[in-house]
Coordinates of N, CA and C in Angstrom, one line a residue:
X18 N -23.1 -1.9 -2.7 CA -22.1 -0.9 -2.6 C -22.1 -0.2 -4.0
X19 N -22.0 1.1 -4.0 CA -22.0 1.9 -5.3 C -20.6 1.8 -5.9
X20 N -20.5 2.0 -7.2 CA -19.2 1.9 -7.8 C -18.4 3.1 -7.4
X21 N -19.0 4.2 -7.1 CA -18.2 5.4 -6.7 C -17.5 5.1 -5.3
X22 N -18.2 4.4 -4.5 CA -17.6 4.0 -3.2 C -16.4 3.1 -3.4
X23 N -16.6 2.1 -4.3 CA -15.5 1.2 -4.6 C -14.3 1.9 -5.2
X24 N -14.6 2.9 -6.1 CA -13.5 3.7 -6.6 C -12.8 4.5 -5.6
X25 N -13.5 5.1 -4.6 CA -12.9 5.8 -3.6 C -12.0 4.9 -2.7
X26 N -12.5 3.7 -2.4 CA -11.8 2.8 -1.5 C -10.5 2.3 -2.3
X27 N -10.7 2.1 -3.6 CA -9.5 1.7 -4.4 C -8.4 2.8 -4.4
X28 N -8.8 4.1 -4.5 CA -7.9 5.2 -4.5 C -7.2 5.2 -3.1
X29 N -7.9 5.0 -2.0 CA -7.3 5.1 -0.7 C -6.2 3.9 -0.6
X30 N -6.6 2.7 -1.1 CA -5.7 1.6 -1.0 C -4.5 1.8 -1.9
X31 N -4.7 2.5 -3.1 CA -3.6 2.8 -4.0 C -2.6 3.7 -3.3
X32 N -3.0 4.8 -2.7 CA -2.1 5.7 -2.0 C -1.4 5.0 -0.9
X33 N -2.1 4.3 -0.1 CA -1.5 3.5 1.0 C -0.5 2.5 0.5
X34 N -0.8 1.8 -0.6 CA 0.1 0.8 -1.1 C 1.4 1.5 -1.7
X35 N 1.2 2.6 -2.3 CA 2.4 3.3 -2.8 C 3.4 3.7 -1.7
X36 N 2.8 4.2 -0.6 CA 3.7 4.5 0.5 C 4.3 3.3 1.2
X37 N 3.6 2.2 1.3 CA 4.1 1.0 1.9 C 5.2 0.4 1.0
X38 N 5.0 0.4 -0.3 CA 5.9 -0.2 -1.2 C 7.2 0.6 -1.5
X39 N 7.1 1.9 -1.1 CA 8.2 2.8 -1.5 C 9.6 2.4 -1.1
X40 N 9.8 1.8 0.1 CA 11.2 1.4 0.4 C 11.7 0.1 -0.2
X41 N 10.8 -0.7 -0.8 CA 11.2 -2.0 -1.3 C 11.9 -1.9 -2.6
X42 N 13.0 -2.6 -2.8 CA 13.7 -2.6 -4.1 C 14.6 -1.4 -4.3
X43 N 14.8 -0.6 -3.3 CA 15.6 0.6 -3.5 C 17.1 0.2 -3.1
X44 N 18.0 0.6 -3.9 CA 19.4 0.4 -3.7 C 20.1 1.8 -3.5
X45 N 20.9 1.8 -2.5 CA 21.7 3.1 -2.2 C 22.9 3.1 -3.1
X46 N 23.6 4.2 -3.1 CA 24.8 4.3 -3.9 C 25.9 3.4 -3.4
X47 N 26.0 3.2 -2.1 CA 27.0 2.3 -1.5 C 26.7 0.9 -1.9
X48 N 25.4 0.5 -2.0 CA 25.1 -0.9 -2.4 C 25.4 -1.1 -3.9
X49 N 25.2 -0.1 -4.7 CA 25.4 -0.2 -6.1 C 26.8 0.0 -6.5
X50 N 27.6 0.6 -5.6 CA 29.0 0.8 -5.9 C 29.2 2.1 -6.8
X51 N 28.3 3.0 -6.7 CA 28.3 4.3 -7.5 C 28.8 5.4 -6.6
X52 N 29.5 6.3 -7.1 CA 30.0 7.4 -6.3 C 28.9 8.4 -6.0
X53 N 28.8 8.9 -4.8 CA 27.8 9.9 -4.4 C 28.2 11.3 -4.8
X54 N 27.1 12.1 -4.9 CA 27.3 13.5 -5.2 C 27.5 14.2 -3.9
X55 N 28.3 15.2 -3.9 CA 28.6 15.9 -2.6 C 27.3 16.5 -2.0
X56 N 27.2 16.2 -0.7 CA 26.0 16.7 0.0 C 24.8 15.7 -0.1
X57 N 25.0 14.6 -0.7 CA 23.9 13.7 -0.9 C 23.7 12.8 0.3
X58 N 22.5 12.5 0.7 CA 22.2 11.7 1.9 C 22.6 10.2 1.6
X59 N 23.1 9.6 2.6 CA 23.5 8.2 2.5 C 22.4 7.3 2.1
X60 N 21.2 7.6 2.4 CA 20.0 6.7 2.1 C 19.4 7.1 0.8
X61 N 19.9 8.0 0.0 CA 19.3 8.4 -1.3 C 19.4 7.2 -2.3
X62 N 18.4 6.9 -3.0 CA 18.4 5.8 -4.0 C 19.3 6.2 -5.2
X63 N 19.8 5.1 -5.8 CA 20.6 5.3 -7.0 C 19.7 5.7 -8.1
X64 N 18.6 5.0 -8.3 CA 17.7 5.2 -9.4 C 16.3 5.1 -8.9
X65 N 15.5 6.1 -8.9 CA 14.1 6.0 -8.5 C 13.2 5.8 -9.7
X66 N 12.4 4.7 -9.6 CA 11.5 4.3 -10.8 C 10.1 4.4 -10.3
X67 N 9.5 5.6 -10.6 CA 8.1 5.7 -10.1 C 7.1 4.8 -10.9
X68 N 7.4 4.5 -12.2 CA 6.6 3.7 -13.0 C 6.4 2.3 -12.4
X69 N 7.6 1.7 -12.0 CA 7.6 0.4 -11.4 C 6.8 0.4 -10.1
X70 N 7.0 1.4 -9.3 CA 6.3 1.6 -8.0 C 4.8 1.6 -8.2
X71 N 4.4 2.4 -9.2 CA 2.9 2.5 -9.4 C 2.3 1.2 -9.9
X72 N 3.1 0.5 -10.8 CA 2.5 -0.8 -11.2 C 2.3 -1.7 -10.1
X73 N 3.3 -1.8 -9.2 CA 3.2 -2.7 -8.0 C 2.0 -2.2 -7.1
X74 N 1.9 -0.8 -6.9 CA 0.9 -0.3 -6.1 C -0.5 -0.5 -6.7
X75 N -0.7 -0.4 -8.0 CA -1.9 -0.7 -8.7 C -2.4 -2.1 -8.5
X76 N -1.5 -3.0 -8.6 CA -1.8 -4.5 -8.4 C -2.2 -4.7 -7.0
X77 N -1.4 -4.2 -6.0 CA -1.7 -4.5 -4.6 C -3.0 -3.8 -4.2
X78 N -3.3 -2.6 -4.7 CA -4.5 -1.9 -4.4 C -5.7 -2.7 -5.0
X79 N -5.6 -3.2 -6.2 CA -6.7 -4.0 -6.8 C -7.0 -5.3 -6.0
X80 N -5.9 -5.9 -5.5 CA -6.1 -7.1 -4.7 C -6.8 -6.8 -3.4
X81 N -6.3 -5.7 -2.7 CA -6.9 -5.3 -1.4 C -8.4 -4.8 -1.6
X82 N -8.6 -4.1 -2.7 CA -10.0 -3.6 -2.9 C -10.9 -4.8 -3.2
X83 N -10.5 -5.8 -3.9 CA -11.3 -7.0 -4.2 C -11.6 -7.7 -2.9
X84 N -10.6 -7.9 -2.1 CA -10.8 -8.5 -0.8 C -11.8 -7.7 0.1
X85 N -11.7 -6.4 0.1 CA -12.5 -5.5 0.9 C -14.0 -5.6 0.4
X86 N -14.2 -5.6 -0.9 CA -15.6 -5.6 -1.5 C -16.2 -7.0 -1.3
X87 N -15.3 -8.1 -1.4 CA -15.8 -9.4 -1.2 C -16.2 -9.6 0.3
X88 N -15.5 -9.0 1.2 CA -15.8 -9.1 2.6 C -17.1 -8.3 2.9
X89 N -17.3 -7.2 2.2 CA -18.5 -6.4 2.4 C -19.7 -7.1 1.9
X90 N -19.6 -7.8 0.8 CA -20.7 -8.5 0.2 C -21.0 -9.8 1.0
X91 N -20.0 -10.5 1.4 CA -20.2 -11.8 2.0 C -20.3 -11.8 3.6
X92 N -19.8 -10.7 4.1 CA -19.9 -10.5 5.6 C -19.0 -11.5 6.3
X93 N -17.8 -11.7 5.8 CA -16.9 -12.7 6.5 C -16.4 -12.1 7.9
X94 N -16.0 -10.9 7.9 CA -15.6 -10.2 9.1 C -16.4 -9.0 9.4
X95 N -17.1 -9.0 10.5 CA -18.0 -7.9 10.9 C -17.4 -7.1 12.0
X96 N -18.1 -6.0 12.4 CA -17.6 -5.2 13.5 C -17.5 -6.0 14.8
X97 N -18.4 -6.9 15.0 CA -18.4 -7.7 16.3 C -17.2 -8.7 16.3
X98 N -16.6 -9.0 15.2 CA -15.4 -9.8 15.1 C -14.1 -9.0 15.5
X99 N -14.2 -7.7 15.5 CA -13.0 -6.9 15.8 C -12.9 -6.5 17.2
X100 N -13.8 -7.0 18.1 CA -13.7 -6.7 19.5 C -12.8 -7.7 20.1
X101 N -11.6 -7.2 20.6 CA -10.6 -8.1 21.1 C -10.7 -8.3 22.6
X102 N -11.3 -7.4 23.3 CA -11.5 -7.4 24.7 C -13.0 -7.6 25.0
X103 N -13.3 -8.3 26.0 CA -14.7 -8.5 26.4 C -15.4 -7.2 26.8
X104 N -16.7 -7.3 27.0 CA -17.4 -6.1 27.5 C -16.9 -5.8 28.9
X105 N -16.9 -4.5 29.3 CA -16.5 -4.1 30.6 C -17.4 -4.6 31.7
X106 N -16.8 -5.0 32.8 CA -17.6 -5.6 33.9 C -18.4 -4.6 34.6
X107 N -18.1 -3.3 34.5 CA -18.7 -2.2 35.3 C -19.9 -1.8 34.7

């Protein structure tokens, strides 16, 4: 596998990880006991920390990319392993 392919796969995992991790660790104003601004959504976070989110996403993306490349090299799970239903009888 070329390093550019690994980089592209890492970037895809990074974006996916950022969206998956977005709701974790978020506290609303009601949970924090802070007064809301007029017109603010009830689900709006008290404090958004994009740096912390990106650090978590970078680590998760690195782990997922490592597992993906290791599976590609070693062939642990192949396309034939992903067939959950048998071949059609017809």
